[in-house]
CSV table of C-alpha atoms in Angstrom, one decimal:
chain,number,residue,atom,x,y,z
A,1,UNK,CA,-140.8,-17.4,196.5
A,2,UNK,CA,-138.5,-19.7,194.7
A,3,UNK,CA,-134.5,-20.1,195.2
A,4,UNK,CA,-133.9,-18.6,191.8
A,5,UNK,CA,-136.5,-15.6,192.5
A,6,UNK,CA,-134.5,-15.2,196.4
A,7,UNK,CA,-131.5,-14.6,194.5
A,8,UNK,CA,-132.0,-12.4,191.9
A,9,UNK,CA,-133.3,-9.9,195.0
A,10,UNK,CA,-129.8,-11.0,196.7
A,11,UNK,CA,-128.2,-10.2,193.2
A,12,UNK,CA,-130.0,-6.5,193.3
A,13,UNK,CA,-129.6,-5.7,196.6
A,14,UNK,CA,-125.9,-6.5,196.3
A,15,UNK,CA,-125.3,-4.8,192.9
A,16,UNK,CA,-126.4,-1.7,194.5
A,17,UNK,CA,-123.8,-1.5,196.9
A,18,UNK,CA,-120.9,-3.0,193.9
A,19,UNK,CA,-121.2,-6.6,194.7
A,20,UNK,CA,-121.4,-9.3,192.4
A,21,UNK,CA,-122.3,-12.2,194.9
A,22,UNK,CA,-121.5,-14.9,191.8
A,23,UNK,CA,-117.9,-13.4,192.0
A,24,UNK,CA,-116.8,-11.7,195.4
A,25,UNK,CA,-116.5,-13.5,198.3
A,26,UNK,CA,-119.5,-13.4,200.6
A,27,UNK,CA,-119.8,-14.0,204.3
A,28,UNK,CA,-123.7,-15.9,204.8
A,29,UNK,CA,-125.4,-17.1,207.9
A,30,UNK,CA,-128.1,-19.4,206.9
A,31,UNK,CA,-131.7,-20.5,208.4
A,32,UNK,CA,-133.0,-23.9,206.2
A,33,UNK,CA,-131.2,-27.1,205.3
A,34,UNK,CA,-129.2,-28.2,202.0
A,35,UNK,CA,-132.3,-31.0,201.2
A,36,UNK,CA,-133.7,-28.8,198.2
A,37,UNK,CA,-136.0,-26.2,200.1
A,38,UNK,CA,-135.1,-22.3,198.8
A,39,UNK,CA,-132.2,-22.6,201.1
A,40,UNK,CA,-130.6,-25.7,199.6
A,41,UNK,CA,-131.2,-24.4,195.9
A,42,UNK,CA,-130.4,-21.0,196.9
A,43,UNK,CA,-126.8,-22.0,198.5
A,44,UNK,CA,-126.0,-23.4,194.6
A,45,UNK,CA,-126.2,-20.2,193.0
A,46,UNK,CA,-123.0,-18.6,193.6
A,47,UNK,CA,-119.3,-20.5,194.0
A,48,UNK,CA,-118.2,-18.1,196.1
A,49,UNK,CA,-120.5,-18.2,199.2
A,50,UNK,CA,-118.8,-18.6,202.7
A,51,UNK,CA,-121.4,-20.0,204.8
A,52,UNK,CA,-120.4,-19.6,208.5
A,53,UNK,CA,-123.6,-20.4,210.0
A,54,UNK,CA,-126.8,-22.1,209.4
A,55,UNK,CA,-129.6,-23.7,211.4
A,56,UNK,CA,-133.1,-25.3,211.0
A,57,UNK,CA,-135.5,-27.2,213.2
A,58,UNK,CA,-133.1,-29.6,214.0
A,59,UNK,CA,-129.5,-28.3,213.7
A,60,UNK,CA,-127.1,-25.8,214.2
A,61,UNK,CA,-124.1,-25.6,211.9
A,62,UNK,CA,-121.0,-23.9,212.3
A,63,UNK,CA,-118.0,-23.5,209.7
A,64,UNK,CA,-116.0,-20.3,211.0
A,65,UNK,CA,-113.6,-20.4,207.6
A,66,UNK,CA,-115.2,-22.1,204.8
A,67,UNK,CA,-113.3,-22.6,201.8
A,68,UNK,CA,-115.5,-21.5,199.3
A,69,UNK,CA,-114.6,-24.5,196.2
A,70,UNK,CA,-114.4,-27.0,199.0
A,71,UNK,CA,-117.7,-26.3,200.4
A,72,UNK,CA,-119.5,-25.6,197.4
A,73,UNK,CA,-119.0,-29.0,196.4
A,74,UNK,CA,-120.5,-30.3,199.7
A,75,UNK,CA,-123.0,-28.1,199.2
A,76,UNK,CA,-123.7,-29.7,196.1
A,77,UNK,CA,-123.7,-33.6,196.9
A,78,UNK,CA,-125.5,-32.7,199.8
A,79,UNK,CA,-128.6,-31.2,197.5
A,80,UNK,CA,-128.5,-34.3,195.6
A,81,UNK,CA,-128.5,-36.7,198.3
A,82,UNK,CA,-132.0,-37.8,199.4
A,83,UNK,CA,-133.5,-36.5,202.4
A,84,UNK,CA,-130.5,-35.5,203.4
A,85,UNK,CA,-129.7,-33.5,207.3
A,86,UNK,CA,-126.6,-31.3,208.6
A,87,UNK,CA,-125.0,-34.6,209.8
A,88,UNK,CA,-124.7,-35.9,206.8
A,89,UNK,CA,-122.2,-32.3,205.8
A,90,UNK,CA,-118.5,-33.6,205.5
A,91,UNK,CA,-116.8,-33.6,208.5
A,92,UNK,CA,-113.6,-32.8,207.1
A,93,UNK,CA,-114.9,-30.4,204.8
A,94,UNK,CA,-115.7,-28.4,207.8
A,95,UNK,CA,-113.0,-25.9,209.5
A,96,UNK,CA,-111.3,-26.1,212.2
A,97,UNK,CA,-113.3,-25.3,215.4
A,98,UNK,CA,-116.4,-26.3,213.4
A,99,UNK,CA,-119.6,-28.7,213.5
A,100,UNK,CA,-122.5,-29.9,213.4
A,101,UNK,CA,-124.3,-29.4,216.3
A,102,UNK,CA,-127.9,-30.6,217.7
A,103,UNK,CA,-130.7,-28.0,218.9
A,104,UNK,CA,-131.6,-30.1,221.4
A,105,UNK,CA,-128.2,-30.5,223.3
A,106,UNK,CA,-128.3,-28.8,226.7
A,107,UNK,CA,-125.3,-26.7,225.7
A,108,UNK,CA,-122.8,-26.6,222.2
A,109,UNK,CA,-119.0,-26.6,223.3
A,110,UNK,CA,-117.3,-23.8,221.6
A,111,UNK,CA,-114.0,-23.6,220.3
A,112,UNK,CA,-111.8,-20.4,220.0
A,113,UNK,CA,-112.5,-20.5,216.1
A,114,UNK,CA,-116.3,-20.1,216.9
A,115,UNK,CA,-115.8,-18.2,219.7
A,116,UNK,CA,-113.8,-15.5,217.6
A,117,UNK,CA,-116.9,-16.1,214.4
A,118,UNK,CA,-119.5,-15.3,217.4
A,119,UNK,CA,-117.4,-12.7,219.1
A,120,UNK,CA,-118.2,-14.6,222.3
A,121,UNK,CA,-115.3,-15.8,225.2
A,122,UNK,CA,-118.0,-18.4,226.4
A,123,UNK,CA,-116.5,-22.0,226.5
A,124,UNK,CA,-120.6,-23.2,226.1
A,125,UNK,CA,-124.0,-21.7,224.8
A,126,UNK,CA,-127.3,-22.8,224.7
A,127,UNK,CA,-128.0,-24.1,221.1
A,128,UNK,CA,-130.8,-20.6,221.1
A,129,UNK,CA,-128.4,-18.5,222.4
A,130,UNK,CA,-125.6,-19.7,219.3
A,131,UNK,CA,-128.5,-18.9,216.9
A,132,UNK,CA,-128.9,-15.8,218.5
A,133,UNK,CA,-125.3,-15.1,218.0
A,134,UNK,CA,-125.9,-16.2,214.4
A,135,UNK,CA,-128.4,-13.9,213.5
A,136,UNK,CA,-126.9,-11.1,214.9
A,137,UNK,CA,-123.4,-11.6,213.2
A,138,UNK,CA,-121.8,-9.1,210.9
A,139,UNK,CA,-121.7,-11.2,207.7
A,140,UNK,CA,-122.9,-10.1,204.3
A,141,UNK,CA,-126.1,-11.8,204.0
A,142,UNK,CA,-128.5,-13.7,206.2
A,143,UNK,CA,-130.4,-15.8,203.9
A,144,UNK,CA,-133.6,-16.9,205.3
A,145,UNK,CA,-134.4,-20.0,203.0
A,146,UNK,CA,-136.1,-22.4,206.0
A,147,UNK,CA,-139.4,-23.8,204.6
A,148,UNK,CA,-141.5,-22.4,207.7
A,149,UNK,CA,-139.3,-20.9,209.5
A,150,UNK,CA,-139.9,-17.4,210.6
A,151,UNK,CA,-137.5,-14.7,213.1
A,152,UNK,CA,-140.0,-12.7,215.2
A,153,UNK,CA,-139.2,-9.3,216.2
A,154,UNK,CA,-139.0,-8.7,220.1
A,155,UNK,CA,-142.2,-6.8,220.1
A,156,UNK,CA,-144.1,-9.8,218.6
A,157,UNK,CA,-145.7,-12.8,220.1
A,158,UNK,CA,-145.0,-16.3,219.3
A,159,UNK,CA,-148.3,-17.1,218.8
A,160,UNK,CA,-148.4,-13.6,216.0
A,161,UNK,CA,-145.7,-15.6,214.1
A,162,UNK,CA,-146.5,-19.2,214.2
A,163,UNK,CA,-143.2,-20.8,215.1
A,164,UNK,CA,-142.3,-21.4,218.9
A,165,UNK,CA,-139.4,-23.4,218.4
A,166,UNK,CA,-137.1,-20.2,216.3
């Protein structure tokens, strides 16, 4: 599936409910990386996207109040820069509480901005159980745009789905 084919399901499913995603604000958690996968593309397609959450293989990343104009723009230069990562995001583009966090860090500190996005009072989580958070949140979309990257139901295997590490 392509970005642009993604979307125009994202544009159905939300025009049956009276939402133009290209116009009204929308609360996304993410799973894939701005570097030009279906993700990346797919994050270009509306202006008015507030993408709280995201993660991929590597990173978790965590933006509790985007401002839609200021972080479409990142979104853009981040698209167009070459093999680009979540560390490269602008810091200060980011809101308060916010980050960029690895998966591999034994825990990610948590301010009270995240911990009111998650709806946690945890100081610390695991970076699996913040993506657990993340795909459990109450947002308007999850857009699962990861090149290879799957979310198994608890009544499959990891081996049935292929990917250990989500």
């Amino acid at each position: 599936i392509t970005a642009k084919g993604a979307w125009t399901c994202v544009r159905h499913h939300f025009g049956k409910i009276g939402v133009d995603p290209e116009k009204d604000v929308i609360r996304v958690v993410g799973i894939g990386d701005l570097s030009g996968d279906v993700f990346g593309n797919g994050m270009l397609l509306s202006k008015t996207i507030k993408l709280v959450g995201a993660f991929n293989h590597i990173h978790v990343f965590l933006d509790p109040n985007p401002d839609c104009e200021a972080s479409f723009k990142e979104r853009q230069r981040m698209f167009n820069l070459p093999r680009s990562s979540w560390t490269d995001y602008d810091k200060k583009v980011i809101s308060q509480g916010g980050g960029v966090f690895s998966r591999t860090a034994k825990s990610i500190p948590l301010s009270p901005e995240v911990q009111k996005l998650l709806g946690t009072e945890e100081k610390q989580l695991s970076s699996e159980e913040v993506i657990r958070k993340l795909l459990t949140l109450d947002v308007d979309l999850l857009y699962n745009g990861g090149l290879g990257t799957y979310v198994k139901s608890s009544q499959e295997t990891h081996n049935e789905v292929g990917d250990k590490s989500n």
